[in-house]
Coordinates of N, CA and C in Angstrom, one line a residue:
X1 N 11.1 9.6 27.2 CA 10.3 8.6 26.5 C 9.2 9.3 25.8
X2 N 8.7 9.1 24.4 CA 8.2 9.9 23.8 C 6.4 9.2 24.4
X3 N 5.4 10.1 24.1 CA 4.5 10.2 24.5 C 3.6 9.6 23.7
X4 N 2.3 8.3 24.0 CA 1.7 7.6 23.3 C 0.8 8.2 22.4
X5 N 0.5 8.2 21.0 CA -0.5 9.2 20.0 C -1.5 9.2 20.8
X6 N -2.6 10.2 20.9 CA -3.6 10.6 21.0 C -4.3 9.8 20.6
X7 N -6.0 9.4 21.3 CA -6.9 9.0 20.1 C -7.2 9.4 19.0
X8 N -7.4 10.7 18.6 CA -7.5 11.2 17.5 C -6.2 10.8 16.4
X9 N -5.0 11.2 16.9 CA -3.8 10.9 16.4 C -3.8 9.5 15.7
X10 N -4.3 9.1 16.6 CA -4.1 7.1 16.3 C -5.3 7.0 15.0
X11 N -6.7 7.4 15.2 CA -7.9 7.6 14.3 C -7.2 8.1 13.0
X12 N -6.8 9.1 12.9 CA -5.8 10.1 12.0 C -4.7 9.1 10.8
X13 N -4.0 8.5 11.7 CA -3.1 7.6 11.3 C -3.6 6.1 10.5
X14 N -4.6 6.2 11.0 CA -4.8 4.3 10.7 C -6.0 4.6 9.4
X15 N -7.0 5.7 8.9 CA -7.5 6.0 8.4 C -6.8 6.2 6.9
X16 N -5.5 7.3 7.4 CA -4.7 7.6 6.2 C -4.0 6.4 5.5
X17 N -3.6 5.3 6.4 CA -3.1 4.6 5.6 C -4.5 3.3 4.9
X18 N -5.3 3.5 5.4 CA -6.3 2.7 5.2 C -6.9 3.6 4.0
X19 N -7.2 4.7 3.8 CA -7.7 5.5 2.5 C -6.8 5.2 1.6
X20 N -5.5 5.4 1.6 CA -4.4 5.5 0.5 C -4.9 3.7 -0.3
X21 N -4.6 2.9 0.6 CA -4.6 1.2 0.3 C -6.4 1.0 -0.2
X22 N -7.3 1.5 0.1 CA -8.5 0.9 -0.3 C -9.4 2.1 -1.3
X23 N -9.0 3.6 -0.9 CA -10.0 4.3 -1.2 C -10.9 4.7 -0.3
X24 N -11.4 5.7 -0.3 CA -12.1 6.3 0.6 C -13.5 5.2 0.8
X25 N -14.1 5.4 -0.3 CA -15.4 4.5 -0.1 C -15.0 2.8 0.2
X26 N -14.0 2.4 0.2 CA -13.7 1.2 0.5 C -13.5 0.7 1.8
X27 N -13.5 1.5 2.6 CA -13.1 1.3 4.4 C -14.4 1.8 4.8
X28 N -14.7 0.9 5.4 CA -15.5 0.8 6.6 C -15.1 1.4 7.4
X29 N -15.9 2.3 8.4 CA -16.0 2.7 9.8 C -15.2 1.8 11.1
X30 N -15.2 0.5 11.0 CA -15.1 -0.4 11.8 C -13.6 -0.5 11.6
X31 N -13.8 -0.9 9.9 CA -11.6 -1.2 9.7 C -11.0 -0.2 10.2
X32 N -11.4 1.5 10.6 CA -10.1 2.4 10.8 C -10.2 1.7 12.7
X33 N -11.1 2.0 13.4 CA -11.3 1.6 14.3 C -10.1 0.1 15.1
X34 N -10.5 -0.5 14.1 CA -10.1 -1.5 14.8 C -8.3 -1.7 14.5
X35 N -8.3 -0.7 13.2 CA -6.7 -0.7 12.9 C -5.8 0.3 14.2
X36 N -6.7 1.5 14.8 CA -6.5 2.2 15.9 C -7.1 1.8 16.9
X37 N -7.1 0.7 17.2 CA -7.6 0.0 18.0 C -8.4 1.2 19.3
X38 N -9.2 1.7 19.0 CA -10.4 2.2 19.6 C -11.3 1.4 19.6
X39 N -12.5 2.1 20.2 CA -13.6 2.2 20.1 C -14.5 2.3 19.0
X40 N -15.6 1.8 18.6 CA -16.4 2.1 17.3 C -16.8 3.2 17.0
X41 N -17.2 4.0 18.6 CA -18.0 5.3 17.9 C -17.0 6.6 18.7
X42 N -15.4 6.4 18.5 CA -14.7 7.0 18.5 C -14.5 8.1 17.3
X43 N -14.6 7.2 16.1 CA -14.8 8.5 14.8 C -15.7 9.6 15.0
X44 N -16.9 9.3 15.6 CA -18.1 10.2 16.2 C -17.7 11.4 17.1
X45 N -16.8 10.3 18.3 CA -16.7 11.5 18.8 C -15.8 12.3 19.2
X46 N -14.9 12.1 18.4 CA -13.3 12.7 18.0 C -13.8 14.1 16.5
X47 N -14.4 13.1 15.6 CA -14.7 13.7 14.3 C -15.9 14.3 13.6
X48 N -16.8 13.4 14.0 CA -17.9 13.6 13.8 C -18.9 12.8 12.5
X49 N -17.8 11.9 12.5 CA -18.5 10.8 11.4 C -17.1 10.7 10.3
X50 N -17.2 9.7 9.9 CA -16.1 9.3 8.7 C -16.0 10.4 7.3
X51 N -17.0 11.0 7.2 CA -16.3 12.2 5.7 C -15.4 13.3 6.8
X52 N -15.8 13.7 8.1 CA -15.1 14.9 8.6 C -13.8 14.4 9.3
X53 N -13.9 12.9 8.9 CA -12.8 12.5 9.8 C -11.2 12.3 8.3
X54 N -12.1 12.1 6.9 CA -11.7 12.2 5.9 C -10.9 13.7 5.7
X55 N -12.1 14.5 5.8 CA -10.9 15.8 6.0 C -10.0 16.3 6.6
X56 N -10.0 15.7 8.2 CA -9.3 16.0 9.0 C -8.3 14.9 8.4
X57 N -8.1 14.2 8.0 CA -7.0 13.5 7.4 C -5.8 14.5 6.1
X58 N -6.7 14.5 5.3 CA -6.3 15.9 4.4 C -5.7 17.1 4.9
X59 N -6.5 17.6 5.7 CA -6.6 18.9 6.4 C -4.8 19.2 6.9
X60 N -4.7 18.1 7.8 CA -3.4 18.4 8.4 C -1.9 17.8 7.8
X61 N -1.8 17.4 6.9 CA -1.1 17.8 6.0 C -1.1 18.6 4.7
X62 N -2.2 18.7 4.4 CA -2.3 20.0 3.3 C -1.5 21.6 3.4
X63 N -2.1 21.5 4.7 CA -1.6 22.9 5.2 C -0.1 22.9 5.0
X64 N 0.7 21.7 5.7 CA 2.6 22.2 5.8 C 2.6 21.5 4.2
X65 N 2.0 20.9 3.3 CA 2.7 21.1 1.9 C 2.4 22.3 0.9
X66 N 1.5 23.3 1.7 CA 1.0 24.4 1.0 C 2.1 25.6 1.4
X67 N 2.3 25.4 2.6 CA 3.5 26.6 3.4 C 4.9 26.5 2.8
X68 N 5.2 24.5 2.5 CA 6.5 24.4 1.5 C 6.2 25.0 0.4
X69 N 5.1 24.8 -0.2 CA 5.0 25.7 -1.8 C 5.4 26.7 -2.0
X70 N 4.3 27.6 -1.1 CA 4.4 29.0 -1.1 C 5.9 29.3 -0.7
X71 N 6.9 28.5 0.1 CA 7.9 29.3 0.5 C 8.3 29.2 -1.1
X72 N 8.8 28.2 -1.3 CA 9.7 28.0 -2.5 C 9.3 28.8 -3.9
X73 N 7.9 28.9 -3.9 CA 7.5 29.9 -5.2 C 7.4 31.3 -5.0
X74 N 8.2 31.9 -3.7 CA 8.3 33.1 -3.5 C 9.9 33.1 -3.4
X75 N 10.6 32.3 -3.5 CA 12.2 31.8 -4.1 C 12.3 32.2 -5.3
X76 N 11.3 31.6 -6.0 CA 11.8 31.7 -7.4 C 11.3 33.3 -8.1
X77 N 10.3 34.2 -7.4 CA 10.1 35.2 -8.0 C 11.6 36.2 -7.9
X78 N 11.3 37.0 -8.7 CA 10.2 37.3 -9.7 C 10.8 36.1 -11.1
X79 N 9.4 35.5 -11.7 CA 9.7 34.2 -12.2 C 9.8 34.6 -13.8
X80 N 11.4 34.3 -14.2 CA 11.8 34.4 -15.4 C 10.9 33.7 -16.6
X81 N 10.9 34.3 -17.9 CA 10.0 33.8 -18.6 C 10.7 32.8 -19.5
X82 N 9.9 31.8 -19.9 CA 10.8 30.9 -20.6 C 11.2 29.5 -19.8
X83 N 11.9 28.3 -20.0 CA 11.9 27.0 -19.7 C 12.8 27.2 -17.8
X84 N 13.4 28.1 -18.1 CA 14.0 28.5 -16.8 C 13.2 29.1 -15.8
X85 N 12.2 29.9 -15.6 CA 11.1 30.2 -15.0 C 10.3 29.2 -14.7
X86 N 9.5 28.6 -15.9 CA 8.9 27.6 -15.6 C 9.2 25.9 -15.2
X87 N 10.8 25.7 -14.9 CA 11.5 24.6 -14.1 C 11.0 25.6 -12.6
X88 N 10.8 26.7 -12.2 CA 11.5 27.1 -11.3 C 10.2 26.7 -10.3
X89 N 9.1 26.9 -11.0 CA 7.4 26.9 -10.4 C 7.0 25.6 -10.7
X90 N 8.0 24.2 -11.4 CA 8.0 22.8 -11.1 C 8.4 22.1 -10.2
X91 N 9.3 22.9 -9.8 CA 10.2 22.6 -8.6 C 9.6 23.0 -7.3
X92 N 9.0 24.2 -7.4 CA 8.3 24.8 -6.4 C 6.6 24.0 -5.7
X93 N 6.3 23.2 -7.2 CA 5.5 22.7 -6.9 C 5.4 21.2 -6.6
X94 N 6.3 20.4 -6.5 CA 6.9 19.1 -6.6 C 7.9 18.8 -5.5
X95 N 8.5 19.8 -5.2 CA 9.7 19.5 -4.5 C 9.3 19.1 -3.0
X96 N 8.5 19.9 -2.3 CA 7.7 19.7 -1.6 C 7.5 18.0 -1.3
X97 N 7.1 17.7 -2.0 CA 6.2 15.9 -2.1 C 7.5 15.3 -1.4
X98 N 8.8 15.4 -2.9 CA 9.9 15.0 -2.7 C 10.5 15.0 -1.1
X99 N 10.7 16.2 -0.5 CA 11.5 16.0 0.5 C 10.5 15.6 2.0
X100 N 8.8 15.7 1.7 CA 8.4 15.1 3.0 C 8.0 13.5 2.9
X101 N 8.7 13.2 1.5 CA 8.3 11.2 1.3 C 9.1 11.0 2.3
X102 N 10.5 11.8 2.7 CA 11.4 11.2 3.4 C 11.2 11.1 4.5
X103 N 10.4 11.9 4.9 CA 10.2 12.0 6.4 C 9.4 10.4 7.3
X104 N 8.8 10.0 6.3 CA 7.7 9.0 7.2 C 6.7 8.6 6.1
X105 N 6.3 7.1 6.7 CA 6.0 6.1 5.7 C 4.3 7.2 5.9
X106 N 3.7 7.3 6.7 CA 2.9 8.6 6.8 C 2.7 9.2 5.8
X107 N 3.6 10.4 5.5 CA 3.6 11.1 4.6 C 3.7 10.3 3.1
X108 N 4.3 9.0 2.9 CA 3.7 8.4 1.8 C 2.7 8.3 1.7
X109 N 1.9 7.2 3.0 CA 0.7 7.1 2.5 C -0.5 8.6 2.0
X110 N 0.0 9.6 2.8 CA -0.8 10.6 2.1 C -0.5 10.7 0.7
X111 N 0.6 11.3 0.2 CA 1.1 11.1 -1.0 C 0.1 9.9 -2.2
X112 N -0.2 8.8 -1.2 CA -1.0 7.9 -2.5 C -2.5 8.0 -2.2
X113 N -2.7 8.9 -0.9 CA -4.4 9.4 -0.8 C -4.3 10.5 -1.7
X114 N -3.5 11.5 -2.3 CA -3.8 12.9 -2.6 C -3.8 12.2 -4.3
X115 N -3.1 11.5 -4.0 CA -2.3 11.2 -6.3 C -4.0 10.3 -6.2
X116 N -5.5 9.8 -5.2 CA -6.3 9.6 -5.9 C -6.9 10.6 -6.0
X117 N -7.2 11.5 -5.2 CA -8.2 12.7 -5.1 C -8.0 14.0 -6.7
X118 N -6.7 13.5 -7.4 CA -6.4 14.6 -8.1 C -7.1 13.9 -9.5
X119 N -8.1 12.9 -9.5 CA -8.7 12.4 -10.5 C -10.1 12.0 -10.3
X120 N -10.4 12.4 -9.4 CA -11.8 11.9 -8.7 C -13.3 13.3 -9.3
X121 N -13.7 12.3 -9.7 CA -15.3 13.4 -9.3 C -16.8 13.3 -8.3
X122 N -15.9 11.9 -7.3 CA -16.3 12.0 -6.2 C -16.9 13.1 -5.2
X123 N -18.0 13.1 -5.1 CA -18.4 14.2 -4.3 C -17.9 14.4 -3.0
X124 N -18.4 13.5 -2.3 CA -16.9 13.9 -0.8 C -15.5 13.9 -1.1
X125 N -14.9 13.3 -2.1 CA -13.8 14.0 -2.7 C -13.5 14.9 -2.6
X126 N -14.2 15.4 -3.1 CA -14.5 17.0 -4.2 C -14.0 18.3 -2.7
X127 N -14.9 17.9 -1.8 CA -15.0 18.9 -0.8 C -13.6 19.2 0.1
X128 N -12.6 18.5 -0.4 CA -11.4 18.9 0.4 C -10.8 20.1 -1.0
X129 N -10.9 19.9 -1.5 CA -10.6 20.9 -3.0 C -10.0 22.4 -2.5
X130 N -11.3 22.8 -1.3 CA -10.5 24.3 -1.0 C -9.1 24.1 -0.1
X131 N -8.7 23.0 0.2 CA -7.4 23.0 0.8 C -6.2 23.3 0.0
X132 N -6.4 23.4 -1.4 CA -5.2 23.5 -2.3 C -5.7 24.3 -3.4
X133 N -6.8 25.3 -3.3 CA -7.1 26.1 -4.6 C -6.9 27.4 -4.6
X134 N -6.7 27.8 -2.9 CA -5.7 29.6 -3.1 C -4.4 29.1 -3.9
X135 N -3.5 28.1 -3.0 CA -2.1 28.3 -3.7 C -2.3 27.5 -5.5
X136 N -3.1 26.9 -5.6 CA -3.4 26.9 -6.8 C -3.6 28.0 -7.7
X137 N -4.3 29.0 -7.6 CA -4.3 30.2 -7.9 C -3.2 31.2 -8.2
X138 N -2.0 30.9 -7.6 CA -1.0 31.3 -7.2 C 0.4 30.8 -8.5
X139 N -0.1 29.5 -8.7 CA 0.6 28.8 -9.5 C 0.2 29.5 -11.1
X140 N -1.0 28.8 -11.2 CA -1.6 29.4 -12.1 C -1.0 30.8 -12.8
X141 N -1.3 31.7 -11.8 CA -0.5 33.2 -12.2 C 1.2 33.0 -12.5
X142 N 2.0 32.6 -12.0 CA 3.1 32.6 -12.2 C 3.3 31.4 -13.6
X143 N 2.8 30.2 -13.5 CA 2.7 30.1 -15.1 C 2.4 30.6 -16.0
X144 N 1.0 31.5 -16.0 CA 1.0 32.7 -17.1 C 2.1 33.9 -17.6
X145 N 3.1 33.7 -16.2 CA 4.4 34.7 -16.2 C 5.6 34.3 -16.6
X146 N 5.4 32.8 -16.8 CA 6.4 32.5 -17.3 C 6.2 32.2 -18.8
X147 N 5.2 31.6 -19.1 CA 4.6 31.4 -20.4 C 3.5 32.3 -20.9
X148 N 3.9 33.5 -21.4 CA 2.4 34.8 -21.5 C 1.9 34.3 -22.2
X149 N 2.0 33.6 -23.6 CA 1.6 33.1 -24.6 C 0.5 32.6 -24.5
X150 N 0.4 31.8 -23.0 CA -1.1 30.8 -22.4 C -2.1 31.4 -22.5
X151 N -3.3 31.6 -22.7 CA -4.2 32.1 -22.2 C -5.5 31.2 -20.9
X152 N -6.1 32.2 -20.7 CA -7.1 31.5 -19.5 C -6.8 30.4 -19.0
X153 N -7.5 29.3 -19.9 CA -8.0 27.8 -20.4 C -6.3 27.2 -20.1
X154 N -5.8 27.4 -21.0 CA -4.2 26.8 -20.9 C -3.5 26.9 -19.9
X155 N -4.1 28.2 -19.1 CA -3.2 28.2 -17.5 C -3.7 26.9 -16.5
X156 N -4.4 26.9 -16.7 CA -5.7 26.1 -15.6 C -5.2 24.3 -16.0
X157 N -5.3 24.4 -17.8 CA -4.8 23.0 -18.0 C -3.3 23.0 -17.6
X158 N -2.8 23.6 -17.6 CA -1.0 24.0 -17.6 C -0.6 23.3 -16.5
X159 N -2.0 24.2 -15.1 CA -1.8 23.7 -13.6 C -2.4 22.1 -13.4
X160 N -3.6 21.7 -14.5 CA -4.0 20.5 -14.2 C -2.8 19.3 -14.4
X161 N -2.6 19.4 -15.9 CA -1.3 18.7 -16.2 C -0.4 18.6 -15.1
X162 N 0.1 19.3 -14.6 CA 1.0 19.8 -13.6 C 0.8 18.5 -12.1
X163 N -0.3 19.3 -11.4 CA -0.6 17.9 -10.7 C -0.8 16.7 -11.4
X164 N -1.4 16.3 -12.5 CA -1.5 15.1 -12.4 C -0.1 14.5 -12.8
X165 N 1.0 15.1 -13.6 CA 2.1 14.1 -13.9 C 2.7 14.2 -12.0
X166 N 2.8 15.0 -11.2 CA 3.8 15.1 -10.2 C 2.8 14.2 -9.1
X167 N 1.7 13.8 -9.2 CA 0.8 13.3 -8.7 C 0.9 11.4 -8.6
X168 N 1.4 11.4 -10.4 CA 1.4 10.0 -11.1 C 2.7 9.6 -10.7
X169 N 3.5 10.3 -10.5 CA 5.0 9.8 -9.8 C 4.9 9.9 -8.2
X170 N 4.5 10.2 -7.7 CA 4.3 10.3 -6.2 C 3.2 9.1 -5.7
X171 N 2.5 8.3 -6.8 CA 1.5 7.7 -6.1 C 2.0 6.4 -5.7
X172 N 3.2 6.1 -6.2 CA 4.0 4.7 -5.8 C 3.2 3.4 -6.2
X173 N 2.2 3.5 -7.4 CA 1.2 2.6 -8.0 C 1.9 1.5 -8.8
X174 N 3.5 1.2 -8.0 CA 3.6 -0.2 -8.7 C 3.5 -0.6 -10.1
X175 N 3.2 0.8 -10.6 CA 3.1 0.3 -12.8 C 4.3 0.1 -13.1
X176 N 5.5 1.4 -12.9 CA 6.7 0.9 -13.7 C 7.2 0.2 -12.9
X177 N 7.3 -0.9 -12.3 CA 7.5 -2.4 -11.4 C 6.9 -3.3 -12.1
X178 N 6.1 -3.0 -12.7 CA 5.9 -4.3 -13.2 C 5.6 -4.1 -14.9
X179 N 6.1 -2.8 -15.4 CA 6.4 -3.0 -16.9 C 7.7 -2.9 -17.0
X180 N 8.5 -3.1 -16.1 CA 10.0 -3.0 -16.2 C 11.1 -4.8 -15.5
X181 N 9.7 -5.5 -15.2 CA 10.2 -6.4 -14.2 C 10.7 -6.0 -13.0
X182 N 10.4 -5.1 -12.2 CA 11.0 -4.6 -11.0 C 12.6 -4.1 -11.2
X183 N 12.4 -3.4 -12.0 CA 14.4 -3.0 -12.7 C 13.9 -2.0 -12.1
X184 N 13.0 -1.3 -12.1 CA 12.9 0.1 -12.0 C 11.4 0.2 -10.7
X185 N 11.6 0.9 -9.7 CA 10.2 0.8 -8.6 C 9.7 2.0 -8.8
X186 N 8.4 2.3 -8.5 CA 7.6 3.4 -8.2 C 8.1 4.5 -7.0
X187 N 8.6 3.3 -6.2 CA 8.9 4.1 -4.9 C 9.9 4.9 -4.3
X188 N 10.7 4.7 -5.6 CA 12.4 5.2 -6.1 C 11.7 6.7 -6.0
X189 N 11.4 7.6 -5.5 CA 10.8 9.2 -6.4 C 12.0 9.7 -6.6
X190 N 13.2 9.8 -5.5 CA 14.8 10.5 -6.0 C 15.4 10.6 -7.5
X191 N 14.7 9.0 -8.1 CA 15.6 8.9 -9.2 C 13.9 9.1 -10.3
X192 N 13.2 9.3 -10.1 CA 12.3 9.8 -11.0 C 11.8 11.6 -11.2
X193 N 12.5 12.2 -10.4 CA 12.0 13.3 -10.0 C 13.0 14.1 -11.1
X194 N 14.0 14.3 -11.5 CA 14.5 15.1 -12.7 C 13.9 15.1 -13.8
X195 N 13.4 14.0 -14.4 CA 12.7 13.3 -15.7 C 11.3 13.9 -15.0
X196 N 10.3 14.5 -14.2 CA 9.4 14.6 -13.8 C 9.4 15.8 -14.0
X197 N 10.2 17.0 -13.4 CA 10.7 18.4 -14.1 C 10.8 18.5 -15.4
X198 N 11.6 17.7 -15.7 CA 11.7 18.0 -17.8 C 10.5 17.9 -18.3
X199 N 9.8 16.9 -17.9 CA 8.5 16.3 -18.6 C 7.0 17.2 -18.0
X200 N 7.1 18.2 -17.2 CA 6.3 19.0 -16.9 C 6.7 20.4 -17.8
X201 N 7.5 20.5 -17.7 CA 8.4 22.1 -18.3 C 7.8 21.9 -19.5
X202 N 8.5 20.9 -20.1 CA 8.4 20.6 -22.3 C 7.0 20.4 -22.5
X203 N 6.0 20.0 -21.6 CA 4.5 20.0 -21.7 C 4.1 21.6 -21.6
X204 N 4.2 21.6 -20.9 CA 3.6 23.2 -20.8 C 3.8 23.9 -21.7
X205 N 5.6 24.1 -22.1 CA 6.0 24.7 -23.2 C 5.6 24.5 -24.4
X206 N 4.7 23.3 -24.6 CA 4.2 22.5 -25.8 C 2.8 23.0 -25.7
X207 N 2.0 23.6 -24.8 CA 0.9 23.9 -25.1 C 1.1 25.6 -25.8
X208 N 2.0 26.2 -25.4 CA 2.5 27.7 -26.4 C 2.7 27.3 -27.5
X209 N 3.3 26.5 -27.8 CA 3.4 26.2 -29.1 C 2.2 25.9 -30.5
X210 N 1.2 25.3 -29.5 CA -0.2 24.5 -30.0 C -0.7 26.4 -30.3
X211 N -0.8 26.7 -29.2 CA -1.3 28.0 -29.2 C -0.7 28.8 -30.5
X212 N 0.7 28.9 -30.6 CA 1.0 29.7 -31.6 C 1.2 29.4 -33.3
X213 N 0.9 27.9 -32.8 CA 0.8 27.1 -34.2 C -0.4 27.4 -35.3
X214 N -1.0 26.5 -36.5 CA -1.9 26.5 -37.1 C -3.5 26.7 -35.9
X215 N -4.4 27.2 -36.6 CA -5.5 27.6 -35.6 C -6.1 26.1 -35.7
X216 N -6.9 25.3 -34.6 CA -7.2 24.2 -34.3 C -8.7 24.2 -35.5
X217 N -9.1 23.3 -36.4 CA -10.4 23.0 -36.6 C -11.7 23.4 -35.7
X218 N -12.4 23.5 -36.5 CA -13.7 23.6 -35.5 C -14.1 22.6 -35.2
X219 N -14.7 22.5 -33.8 CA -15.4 21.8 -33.3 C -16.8 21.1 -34.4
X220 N -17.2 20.1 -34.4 CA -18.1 19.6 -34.9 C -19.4 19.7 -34.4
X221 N -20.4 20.2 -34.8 CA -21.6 20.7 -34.7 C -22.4 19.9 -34.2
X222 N -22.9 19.5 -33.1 CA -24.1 18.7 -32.6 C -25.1 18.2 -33.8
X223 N -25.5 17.0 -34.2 CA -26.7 16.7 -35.1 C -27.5 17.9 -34.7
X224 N -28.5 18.2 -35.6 CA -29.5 18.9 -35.4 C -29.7 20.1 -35.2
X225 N -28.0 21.0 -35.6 CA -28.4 22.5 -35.5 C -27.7 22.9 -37.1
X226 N -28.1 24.1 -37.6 CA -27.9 24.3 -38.7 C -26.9 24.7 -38.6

């Protein structure tokens, strides 16, 4: 007979699904509490107050979707250059999502905590950031190796783009359900996840293009300087 969650476990759980559904600043101390039916000043003394209890939410799934990354983008090296290379470091970075939605309604609800954090300039937001910016780093380089053409700036947007389209399909936000009459759900990701790869690849590859095209206009000059 399997063994009842921990208090922390149960804290951990009812938070996650309670951030995903309201937002971080939208829960109360009291709602995780009473959805984990503890005690009030259990967050306290498990966590140390609701933002560290916030990270420790993050915290322990971040890590096994960062170890699927890294496996799979050390698969695809050494990463060919061109639309084939760069499917290979889309896959690498997406696929992940894909195969642990299956696992547990859990792992969705993180999925629709992370798809907000990847647009926020929230300050306690902000501070889980080092959980995903080595293998970020990581990505980044291997996009420049697939696309040399990029420079700096365009790797960085390359990687932003990147999370936010694989972010916007993983968040299960009920849009295409209700611009499609429910023909088509958010929550389907199996049948949106090919169209998710094409539509990251042909972006990226569309920023080389921009790059090797006509040189962009100048910027327009702030009033007031010569």
């Amino acid at each position: 007979m399997p063994s009842s969650p921990s208090t922390p476990d149960k804290l951990l759980d009812a938070a996650e699904q309670l951030f995903a559904d309201n937002g971080y600043h939208g829960v109360p101390v009291r709602a995780i509490t009473q959805a984990a039916g503890t005690r009030l000043a259990a967050i306290n003394d498990h966590f140390g107050g609701k933002e560290k209890l916030f990270q420790a939410v993050v915290a322990r799934r971040a890590g096994l979707i960062n170890e699927d990354r890294e496996r799979l983008l050390c698969q695809a090296e050494p990463v060919t250059e061109g639309a084939d290379g760069l499917a290979s470091i889309t896959e690498a970075f997406a696929r992940p999502l894909l195969t642990r939605s299956q696992d547990s309604d859990g792992w969705r609800n993180y999925l629709r905590l992370t798809a907000q954090l990847s647009t926020t300039r929230s300050t306690v937001l902000l501070l889980i950031a080092d959980q995903f910016d080595a293998v970020a780093q990581r990505f980044m380089a291997a996009i420049g190796t697939a696309v040399p053409a990029l420079d700096e700036r365009q790797r960085g947007l390359a990687y932003q783009l990147m999370v936010a389209s694989t972010m916007g399909v993983f968040s299960d936000n009920l849009r295409i359900n209700v611009l499609t009459g429910n023909r088509f759900l958010s929550s389907d990701f199996a049948s949106h996840y090919a169209d998710l790869i094409g539509y990251v690849t042909g972006g990226i590859l569309g920023l080389a293009q921009v790059r090797s095209g006509p040189e962009r206009p100048e910027a327009p000059r702030p009033r007031g300087e010569g």
